[in-house]
PDB file of C-alpha atoms in Angstrom:
ATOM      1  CA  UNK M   1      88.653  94.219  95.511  1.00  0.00           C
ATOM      2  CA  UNK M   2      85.979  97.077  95.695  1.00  0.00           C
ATOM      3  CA  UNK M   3      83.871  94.606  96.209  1.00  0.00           C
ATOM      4  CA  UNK M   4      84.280  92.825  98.900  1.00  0.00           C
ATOM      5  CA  UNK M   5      83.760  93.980 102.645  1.00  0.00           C
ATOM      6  CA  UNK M   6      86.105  92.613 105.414  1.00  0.00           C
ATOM      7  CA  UNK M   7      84.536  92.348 108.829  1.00  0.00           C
ATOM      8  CA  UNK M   8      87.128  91.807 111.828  1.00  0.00           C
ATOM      9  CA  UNK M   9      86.050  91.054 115.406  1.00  0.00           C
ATOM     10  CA  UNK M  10      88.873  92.625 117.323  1.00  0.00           C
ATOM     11  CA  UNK M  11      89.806  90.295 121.067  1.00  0.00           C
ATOM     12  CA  UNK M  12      90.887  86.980 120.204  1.00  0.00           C
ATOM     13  CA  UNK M  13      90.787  88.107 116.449  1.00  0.00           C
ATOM     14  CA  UNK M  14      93.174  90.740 115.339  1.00  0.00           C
ATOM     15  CA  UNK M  15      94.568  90.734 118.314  1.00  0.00           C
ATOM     16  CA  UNK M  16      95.648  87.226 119.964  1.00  0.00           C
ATOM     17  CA  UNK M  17      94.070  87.915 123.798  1.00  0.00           C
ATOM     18  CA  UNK M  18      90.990  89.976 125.288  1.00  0.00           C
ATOM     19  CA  UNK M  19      92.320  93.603 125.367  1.00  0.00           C
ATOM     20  CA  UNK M  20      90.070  94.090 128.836  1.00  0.00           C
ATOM     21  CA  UNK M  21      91.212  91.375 130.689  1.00  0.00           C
ATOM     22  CA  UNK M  22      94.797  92.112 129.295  1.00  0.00           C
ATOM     23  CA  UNK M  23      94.877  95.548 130.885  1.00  0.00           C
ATOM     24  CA  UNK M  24      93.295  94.367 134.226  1.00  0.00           C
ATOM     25  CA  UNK M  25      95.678  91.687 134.437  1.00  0.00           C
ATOM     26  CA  UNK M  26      98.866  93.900 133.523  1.00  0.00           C
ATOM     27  CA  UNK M  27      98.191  96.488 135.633  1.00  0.00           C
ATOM     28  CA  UNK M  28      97.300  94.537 138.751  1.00  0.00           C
ATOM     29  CA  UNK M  29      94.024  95.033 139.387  1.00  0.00           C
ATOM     30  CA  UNK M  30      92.726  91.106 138.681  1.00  0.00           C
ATOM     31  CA  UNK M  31      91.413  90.343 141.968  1.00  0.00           C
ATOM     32  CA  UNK M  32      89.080  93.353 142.240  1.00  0.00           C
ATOM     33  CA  UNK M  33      87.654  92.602 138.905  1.00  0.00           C
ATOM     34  CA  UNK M  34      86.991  88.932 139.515  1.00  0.00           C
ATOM     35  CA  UNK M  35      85.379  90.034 143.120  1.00  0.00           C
ATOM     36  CA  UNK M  36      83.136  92.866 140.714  1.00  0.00           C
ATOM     37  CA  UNK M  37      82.577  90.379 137.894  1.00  0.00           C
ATOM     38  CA  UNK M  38      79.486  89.066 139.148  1.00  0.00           C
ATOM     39  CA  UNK M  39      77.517  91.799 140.366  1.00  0.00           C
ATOM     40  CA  UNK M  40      77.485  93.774 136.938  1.00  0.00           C
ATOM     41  CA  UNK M  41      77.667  93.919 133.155  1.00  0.00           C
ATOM     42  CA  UNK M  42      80.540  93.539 131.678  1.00  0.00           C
ATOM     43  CA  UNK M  43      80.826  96.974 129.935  1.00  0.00           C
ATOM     44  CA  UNK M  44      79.658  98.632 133.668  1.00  0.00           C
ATOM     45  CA  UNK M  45      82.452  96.611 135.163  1.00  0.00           C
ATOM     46  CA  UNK M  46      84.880  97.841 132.875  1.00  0.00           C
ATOM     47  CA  UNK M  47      83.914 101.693 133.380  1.00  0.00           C
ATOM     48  CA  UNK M  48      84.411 100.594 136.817  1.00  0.00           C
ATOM     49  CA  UNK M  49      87.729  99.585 136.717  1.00  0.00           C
ATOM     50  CA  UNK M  50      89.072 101.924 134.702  1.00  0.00           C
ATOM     51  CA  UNK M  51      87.652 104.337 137.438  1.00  0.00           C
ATOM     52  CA  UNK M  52      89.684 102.367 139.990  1.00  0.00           C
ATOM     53  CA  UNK M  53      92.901 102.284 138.019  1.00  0.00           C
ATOM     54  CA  UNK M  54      92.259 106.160 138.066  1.00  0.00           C
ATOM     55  CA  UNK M  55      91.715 106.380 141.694  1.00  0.00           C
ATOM     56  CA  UNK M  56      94.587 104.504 142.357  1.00  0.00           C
ATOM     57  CA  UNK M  57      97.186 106.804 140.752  1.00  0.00           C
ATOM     58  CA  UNK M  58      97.549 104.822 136.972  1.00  0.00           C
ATOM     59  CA  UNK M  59      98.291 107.282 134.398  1.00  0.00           C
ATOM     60  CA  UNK M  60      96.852 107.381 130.648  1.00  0.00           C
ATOM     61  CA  UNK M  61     100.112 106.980 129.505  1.00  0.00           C
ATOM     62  CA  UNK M  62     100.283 103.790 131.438  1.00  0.00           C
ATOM     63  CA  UNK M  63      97.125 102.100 129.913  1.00  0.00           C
ATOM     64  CA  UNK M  64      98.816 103.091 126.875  1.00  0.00           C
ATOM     65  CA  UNK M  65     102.156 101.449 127.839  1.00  0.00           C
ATOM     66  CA  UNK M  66      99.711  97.993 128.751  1.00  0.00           C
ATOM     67  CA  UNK M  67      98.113  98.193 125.286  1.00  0.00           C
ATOM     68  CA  UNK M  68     101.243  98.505 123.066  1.00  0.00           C
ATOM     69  CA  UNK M  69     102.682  95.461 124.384  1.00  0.00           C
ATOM     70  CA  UNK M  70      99.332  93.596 124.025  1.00  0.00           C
ATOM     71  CA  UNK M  71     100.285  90.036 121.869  1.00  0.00           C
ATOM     72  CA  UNK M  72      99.457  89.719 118.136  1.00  0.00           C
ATOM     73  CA  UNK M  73     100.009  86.646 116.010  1.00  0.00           C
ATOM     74  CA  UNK M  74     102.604  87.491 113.558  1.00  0.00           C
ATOM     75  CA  UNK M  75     100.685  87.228 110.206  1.00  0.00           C
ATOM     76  CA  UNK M  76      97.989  89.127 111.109  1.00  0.00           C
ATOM     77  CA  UNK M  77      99.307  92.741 110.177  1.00  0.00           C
ATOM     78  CA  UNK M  78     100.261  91.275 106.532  1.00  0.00           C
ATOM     79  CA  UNK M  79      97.125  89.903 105.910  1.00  0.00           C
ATOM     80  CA  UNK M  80      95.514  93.004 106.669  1.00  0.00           C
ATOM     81  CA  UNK M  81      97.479  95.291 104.997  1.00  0.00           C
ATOM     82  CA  UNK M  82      97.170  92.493 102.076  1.00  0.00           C
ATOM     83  CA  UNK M  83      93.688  92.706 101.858  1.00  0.00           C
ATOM     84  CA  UNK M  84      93.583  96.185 102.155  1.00  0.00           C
ATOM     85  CA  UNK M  85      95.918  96.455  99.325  1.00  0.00           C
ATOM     86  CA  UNK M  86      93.911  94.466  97.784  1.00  0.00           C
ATOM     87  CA  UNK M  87      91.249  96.819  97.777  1.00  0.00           C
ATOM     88  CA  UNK M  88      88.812  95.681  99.991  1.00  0.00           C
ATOM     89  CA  UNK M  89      86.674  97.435 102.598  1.00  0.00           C
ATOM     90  CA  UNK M  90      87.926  96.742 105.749  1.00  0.00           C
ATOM     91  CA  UNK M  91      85.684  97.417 108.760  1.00  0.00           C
ATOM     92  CA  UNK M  92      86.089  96.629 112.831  1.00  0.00           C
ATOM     93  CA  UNK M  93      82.809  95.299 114.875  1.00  0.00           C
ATOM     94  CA  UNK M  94      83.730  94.720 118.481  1.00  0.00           C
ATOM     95  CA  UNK M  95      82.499  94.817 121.911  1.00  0.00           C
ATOM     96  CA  UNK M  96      85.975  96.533 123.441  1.00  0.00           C
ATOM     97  CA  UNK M  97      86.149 100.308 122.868  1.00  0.00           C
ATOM     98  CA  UNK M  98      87.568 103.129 120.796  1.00  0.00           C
ATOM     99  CA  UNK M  99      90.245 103.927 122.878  1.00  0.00           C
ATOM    100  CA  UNK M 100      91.485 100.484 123.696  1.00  0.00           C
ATOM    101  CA  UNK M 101      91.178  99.240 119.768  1.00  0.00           C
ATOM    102  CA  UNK M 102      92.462 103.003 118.313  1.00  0.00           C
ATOM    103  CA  UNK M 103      95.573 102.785 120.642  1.00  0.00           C
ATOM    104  CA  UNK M 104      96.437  99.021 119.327  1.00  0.00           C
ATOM    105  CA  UNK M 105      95.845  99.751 115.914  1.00  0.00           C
ATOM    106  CA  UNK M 106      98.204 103.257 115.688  1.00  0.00           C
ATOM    107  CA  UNK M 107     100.912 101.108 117.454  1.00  0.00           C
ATOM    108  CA  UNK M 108     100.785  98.491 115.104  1.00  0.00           C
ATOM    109  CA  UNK M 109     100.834 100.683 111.814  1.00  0.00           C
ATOM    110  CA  UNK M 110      97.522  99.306 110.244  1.00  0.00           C
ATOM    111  CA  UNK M 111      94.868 101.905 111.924  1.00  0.00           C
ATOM    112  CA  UNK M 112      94.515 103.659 107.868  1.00  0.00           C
ATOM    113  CA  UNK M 113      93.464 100.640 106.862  1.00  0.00           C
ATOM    114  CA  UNK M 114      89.996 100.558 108.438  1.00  0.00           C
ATOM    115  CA  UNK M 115      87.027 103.048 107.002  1.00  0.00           C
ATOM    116  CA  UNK M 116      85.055 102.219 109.785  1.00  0.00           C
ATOM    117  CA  UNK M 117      85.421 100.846 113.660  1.00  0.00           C
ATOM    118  CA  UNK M 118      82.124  99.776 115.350  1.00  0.00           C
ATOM    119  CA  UNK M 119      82.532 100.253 119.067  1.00  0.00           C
ATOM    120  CA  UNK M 120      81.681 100.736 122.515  1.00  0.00           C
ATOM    121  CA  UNK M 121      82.544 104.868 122.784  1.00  0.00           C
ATOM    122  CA  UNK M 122      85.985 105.202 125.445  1.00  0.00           C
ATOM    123  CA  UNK M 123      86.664 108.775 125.841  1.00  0.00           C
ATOM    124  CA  UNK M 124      88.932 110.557 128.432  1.00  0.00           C
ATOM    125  CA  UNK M 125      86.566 112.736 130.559  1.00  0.00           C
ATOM    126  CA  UNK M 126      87.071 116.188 132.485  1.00  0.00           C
ATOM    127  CA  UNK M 127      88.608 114.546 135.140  1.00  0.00           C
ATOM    128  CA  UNK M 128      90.979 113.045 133.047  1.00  0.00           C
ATOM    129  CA  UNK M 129      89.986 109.199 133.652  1.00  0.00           C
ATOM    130  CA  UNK M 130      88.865 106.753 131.180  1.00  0.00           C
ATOM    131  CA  UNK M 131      85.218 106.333 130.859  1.00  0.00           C
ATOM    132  CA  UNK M 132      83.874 103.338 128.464  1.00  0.00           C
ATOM    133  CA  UNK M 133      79.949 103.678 127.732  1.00  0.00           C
ATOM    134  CA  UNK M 134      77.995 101.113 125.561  1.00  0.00           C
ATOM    135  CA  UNK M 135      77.234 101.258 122.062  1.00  0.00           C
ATOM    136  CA  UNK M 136      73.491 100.935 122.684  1.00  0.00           C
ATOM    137  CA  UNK M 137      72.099 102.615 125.104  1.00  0.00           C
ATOM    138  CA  UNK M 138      70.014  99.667 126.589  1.00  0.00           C
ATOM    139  CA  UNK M 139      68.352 102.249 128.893  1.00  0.00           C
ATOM    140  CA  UNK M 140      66.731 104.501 126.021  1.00  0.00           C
ATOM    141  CA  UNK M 141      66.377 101.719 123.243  1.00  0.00           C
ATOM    142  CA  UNK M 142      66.726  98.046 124.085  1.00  0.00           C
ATOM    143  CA  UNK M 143      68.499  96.067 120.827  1.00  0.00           C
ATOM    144  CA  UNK M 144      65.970  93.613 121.777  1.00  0.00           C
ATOM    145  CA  UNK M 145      68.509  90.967 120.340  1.00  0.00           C
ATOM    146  CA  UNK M 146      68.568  87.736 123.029  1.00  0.00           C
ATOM    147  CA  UNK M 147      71.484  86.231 121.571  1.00  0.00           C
ATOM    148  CA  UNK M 148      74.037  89.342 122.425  1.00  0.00           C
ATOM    149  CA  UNK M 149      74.425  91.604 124.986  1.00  0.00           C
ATOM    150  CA  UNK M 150      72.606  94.082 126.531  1.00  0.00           C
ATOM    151  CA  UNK M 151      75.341  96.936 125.041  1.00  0.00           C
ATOM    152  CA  UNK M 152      75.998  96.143 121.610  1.00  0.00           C
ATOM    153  CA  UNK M 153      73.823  93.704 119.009  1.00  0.00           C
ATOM    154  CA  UNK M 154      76.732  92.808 116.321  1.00  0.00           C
ATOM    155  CA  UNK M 155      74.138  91.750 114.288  1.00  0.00           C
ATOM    156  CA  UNK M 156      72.465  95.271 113.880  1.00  0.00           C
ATOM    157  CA  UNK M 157      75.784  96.633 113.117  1.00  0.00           C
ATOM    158  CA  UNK M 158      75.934  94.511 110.388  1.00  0.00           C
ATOM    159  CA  UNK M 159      72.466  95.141 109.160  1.00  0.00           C
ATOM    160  CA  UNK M 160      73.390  98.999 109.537  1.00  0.00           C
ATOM    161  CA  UNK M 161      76.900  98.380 107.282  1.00  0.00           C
ATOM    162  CA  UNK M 162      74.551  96.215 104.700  1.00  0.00           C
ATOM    163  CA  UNK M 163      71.390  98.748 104.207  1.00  0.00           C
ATOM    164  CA  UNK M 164      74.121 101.345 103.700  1.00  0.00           C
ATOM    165  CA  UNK M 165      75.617  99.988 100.889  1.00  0.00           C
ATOM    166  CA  UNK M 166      72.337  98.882  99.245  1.00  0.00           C
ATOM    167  CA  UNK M 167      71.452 102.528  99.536  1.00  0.00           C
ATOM    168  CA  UNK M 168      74.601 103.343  97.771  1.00  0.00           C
ATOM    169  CA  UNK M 169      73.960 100.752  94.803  1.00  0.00           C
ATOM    170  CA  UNK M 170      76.970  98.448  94.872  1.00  0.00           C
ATOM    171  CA  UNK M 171      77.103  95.091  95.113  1.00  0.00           C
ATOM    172  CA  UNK M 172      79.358  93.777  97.387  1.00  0.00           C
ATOM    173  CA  UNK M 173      80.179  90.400  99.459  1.00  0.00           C
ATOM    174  CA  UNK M 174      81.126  90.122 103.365  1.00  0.00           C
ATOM    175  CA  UNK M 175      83.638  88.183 104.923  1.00  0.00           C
ATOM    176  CA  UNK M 176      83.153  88.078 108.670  1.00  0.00           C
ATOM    177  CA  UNK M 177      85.531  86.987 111.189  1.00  0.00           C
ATOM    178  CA  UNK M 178      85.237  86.549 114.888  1.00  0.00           C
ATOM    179  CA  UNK M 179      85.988  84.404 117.909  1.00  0.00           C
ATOM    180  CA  UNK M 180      83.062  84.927 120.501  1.00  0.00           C
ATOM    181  CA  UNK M 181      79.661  83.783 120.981  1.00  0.00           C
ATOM    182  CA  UNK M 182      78.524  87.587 120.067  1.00  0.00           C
ATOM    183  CA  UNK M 183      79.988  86.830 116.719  1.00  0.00           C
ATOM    184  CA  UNK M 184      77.461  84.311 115.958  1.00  0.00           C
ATOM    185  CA  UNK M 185      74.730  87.148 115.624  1.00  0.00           C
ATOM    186  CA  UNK M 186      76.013  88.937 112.889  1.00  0.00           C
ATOM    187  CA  UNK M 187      77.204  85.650 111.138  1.00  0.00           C
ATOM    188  CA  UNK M 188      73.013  84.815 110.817  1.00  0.00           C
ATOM    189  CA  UNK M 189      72.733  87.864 109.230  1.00  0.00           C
ATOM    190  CA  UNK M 190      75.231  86.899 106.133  1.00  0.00           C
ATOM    191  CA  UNK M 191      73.939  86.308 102.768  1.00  0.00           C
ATOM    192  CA  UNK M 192      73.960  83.440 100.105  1.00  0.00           C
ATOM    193  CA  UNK M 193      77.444  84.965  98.625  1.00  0.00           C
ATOM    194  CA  UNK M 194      79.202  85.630 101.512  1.00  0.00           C
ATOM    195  CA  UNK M 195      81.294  83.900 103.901  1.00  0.00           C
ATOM    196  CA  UNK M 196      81.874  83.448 107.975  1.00  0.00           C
ATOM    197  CA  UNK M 197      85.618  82.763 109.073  1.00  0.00           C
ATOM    198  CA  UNK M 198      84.859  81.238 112.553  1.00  0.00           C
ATOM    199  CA  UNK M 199      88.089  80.463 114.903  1.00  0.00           C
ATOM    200  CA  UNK M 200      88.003  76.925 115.788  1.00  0.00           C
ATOM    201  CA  UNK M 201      87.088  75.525 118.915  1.00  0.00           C
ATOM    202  CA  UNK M 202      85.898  79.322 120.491  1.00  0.00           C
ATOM    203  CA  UNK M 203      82.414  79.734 120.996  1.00  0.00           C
ATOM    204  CA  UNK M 204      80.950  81.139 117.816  1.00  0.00           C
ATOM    205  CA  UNK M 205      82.529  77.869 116.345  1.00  0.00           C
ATOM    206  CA  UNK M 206      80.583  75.619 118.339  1.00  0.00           C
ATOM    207  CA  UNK M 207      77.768  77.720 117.924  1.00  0.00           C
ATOM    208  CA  UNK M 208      78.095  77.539 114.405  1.00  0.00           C
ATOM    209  CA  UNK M 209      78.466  73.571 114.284  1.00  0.00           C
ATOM    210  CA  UNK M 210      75.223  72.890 116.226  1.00  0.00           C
ATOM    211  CA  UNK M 211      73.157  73.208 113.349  1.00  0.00           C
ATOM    212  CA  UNK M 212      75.744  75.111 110.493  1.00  0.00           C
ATOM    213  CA  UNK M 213      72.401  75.213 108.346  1.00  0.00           C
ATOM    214  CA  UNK M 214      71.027  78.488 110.035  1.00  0.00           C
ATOM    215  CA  UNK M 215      74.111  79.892 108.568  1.00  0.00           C
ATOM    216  CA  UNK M 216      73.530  81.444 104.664  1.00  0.00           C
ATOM    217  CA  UNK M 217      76.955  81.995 104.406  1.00  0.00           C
ATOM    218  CA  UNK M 218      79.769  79.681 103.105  1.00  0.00           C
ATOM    219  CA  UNK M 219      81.647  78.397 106.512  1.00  0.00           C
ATOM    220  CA  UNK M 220      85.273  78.541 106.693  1.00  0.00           C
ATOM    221  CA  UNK M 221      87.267  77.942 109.990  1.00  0.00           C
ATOM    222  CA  UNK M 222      91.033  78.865 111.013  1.00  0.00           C
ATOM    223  CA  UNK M 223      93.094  78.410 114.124  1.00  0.00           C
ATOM    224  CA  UNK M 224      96.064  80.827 114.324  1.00  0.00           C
ATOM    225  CA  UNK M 225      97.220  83.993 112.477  1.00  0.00           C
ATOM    226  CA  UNK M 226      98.744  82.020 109.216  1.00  0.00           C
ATOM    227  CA  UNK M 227      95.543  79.994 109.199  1.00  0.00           C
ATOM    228  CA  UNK M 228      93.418  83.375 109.152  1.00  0.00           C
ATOM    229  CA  UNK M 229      96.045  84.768 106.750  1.00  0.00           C
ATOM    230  CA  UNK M 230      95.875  82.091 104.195  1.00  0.00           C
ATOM    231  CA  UNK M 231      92.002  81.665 104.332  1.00  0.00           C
ATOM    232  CA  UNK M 232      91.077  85.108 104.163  1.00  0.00           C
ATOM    233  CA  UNK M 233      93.337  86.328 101.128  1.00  0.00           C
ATOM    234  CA  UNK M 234      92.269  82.903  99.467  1.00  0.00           C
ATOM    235  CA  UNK M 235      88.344  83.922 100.030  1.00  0.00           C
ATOM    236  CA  UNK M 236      89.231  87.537  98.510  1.00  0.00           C
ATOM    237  CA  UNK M 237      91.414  85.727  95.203  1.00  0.00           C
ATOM    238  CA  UNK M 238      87.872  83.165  95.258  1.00  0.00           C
ATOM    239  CA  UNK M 239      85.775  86.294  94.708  1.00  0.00           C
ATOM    240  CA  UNK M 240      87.739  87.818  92.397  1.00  0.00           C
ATOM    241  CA  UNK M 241      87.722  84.717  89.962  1.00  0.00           C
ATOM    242  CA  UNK M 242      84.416  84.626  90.255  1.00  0.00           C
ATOM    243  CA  UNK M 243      84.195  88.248  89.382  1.00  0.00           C
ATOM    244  CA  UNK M 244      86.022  88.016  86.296  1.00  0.00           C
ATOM    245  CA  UNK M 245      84.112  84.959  84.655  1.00  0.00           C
ATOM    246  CA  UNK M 246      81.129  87.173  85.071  1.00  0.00           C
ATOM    247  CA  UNK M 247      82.286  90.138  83.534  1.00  0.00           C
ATOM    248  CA  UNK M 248      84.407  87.779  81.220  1.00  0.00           C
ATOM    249  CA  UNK M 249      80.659  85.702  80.536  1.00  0.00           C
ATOM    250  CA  UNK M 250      78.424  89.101  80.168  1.00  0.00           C
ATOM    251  CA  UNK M 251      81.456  90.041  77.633  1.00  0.00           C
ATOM    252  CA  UNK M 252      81.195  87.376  75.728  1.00  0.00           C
ATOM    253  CA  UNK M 253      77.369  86.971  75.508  1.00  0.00           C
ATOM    254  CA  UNK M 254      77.302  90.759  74.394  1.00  0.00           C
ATOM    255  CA  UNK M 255      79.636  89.663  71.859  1.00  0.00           C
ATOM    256  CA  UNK M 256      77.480  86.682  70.324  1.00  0.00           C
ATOM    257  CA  UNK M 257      74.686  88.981  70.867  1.00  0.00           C
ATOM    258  CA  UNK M 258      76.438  91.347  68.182  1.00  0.00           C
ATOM    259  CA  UNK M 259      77.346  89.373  65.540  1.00  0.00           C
ATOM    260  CA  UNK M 260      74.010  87.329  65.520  1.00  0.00           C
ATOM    261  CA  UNK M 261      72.374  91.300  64.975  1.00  0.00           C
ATOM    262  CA  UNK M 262      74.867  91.543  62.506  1.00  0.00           C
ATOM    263  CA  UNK M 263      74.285  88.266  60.717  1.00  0.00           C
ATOM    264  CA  UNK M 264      70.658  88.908  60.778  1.00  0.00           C
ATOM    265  CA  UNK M 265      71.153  92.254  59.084  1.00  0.00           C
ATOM    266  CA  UNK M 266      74.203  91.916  56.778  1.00  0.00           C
ATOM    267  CA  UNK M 267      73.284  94.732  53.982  1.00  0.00           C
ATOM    268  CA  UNK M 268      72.901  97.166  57.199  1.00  0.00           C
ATOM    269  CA  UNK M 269      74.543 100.729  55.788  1.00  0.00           C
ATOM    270  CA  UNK M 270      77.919 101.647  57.286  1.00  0.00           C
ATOM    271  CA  UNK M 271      78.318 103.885  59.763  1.00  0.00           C
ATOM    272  CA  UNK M 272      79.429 107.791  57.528  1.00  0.00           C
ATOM    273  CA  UNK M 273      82.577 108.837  59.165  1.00  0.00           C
ATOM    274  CA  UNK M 274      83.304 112.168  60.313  1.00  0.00           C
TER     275      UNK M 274
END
């Protein structure tokens, strides 16, 4: 469906883990990070380990290695690649980073069918180690946003995905999916028409069931892979209906619109063919 816009969180989402705390864990280095945990950011810590995995002789190739065995639920790669068959406009908003999320994706066969990934930048620098920055730079230009964290607002992401499209002149619907209590940003900043797919019992689900009425959007929970699966390609088949009795409606009343014009007018001269 043209339109419709698909919005994936990425840990605990598409894939079935946290893709940070997978490659920590894999590659040994768990005890440093929980001694670092607590004396920095998140996205500093993780620029800081990937520092120490390069000072302590781990290759590219093996954060690749670490990343292409990462787990996935099962039916998560169909429904993907059904919705993007499906037409829709599939789009990535996560706090992990390019490299981390781009690797995943090309392993798994399904990078082609996302236009856009929002992310924390992860680039290989001159010295050959992985460096992961944040989205916003906090120090230049604060988000401002106290419900997410001090590198990325999801929320403005999504307002930045929306205003775009209203510039463009379409009309289109979001589904948003996510896991995390960062997810519960952009899931305020839904509309009337669109819908939230919350995982159950994670944080942006209990978030969401303190008061579900700040919400706009129509709620809709899932568990596992299938769950997501079966929700999301029933939400894109929902808005399709409901596309077609409109154009099916605005049909017909152009039709009863015609031959009341022609009742009212019935001696109106033929049209002279050519």
């Amino acid at each position: 469906m043209a339109g419709i816009v698909v919005v994936f969180d990425f840990d605990k989402t598409i894939i079935d883990c946290d893709s940070d705390n997978w490659v920590v864990d894999e590659l040994g280095f768990n005890d440093l990070f929980n001694q670092l945990h607590p004396t920095m950011p998140w996205n500093t810590l993780m620029d800081r380990m990937m520092m120490e995995l390069h000072l302590h002789g781990k290759t590219n190739e093996e954060i690749e290695q670490v990343l292409q065995r990462i787990p996935i639920h099962p039916r998560v790669i169909p429904s993907i690649k059904g919705a993007h068959a499906l037409g829709c406009d599939l789009r990535i908003v996560s706090d992990a980073n390019t490299f981390f999320i781009e690797t995943i994706l090309k392993h798994l066969g399904i990078r082609e069918c996302f236009s856009e990934i929002n992310t924390n930048p992860g680039y290989f620098n001159e010295e050959g180690r992985l460096r992961i920055l944040s989205y916003h730079d906090s120090k230049k230009s604060p988000h401002g946003c106290c419900l997410c964290p001090p590198n990325m607002c999801k929320g403005l992401i999504i307002d930045k995905i929306q205003d775009s499209i209203l510039c463009s002149g379409e009309k289109k619907r979001f589904i948003y999916l996510g896991d995390g209590s960062a997810d519960y940003c952009p899931s305020l900043r839904l509309k009337d028409l669109d819908f939230v797919m919350p995982r159950k019992d994670f944080p942006v689900w209990d978030l969401i069931c303190k008061d579900p009425l700040h919400i706009k959007a129509e709620i809709h929970e899932w568990s596992d892979g299938e769950e997501l699966e079966r929700t999301l390609l029933h939400l894109i088949n929902k808005i399709s209906l409901e596309e077609s009795a409109q154009f099916i409606s605005a049909d017909c009343k152009l039709q009863t619109i015609s031959a009341s014009a022609h009742e009212a007018f019935p001696q109106a001269l033929p049209v002279r063919q050519r």
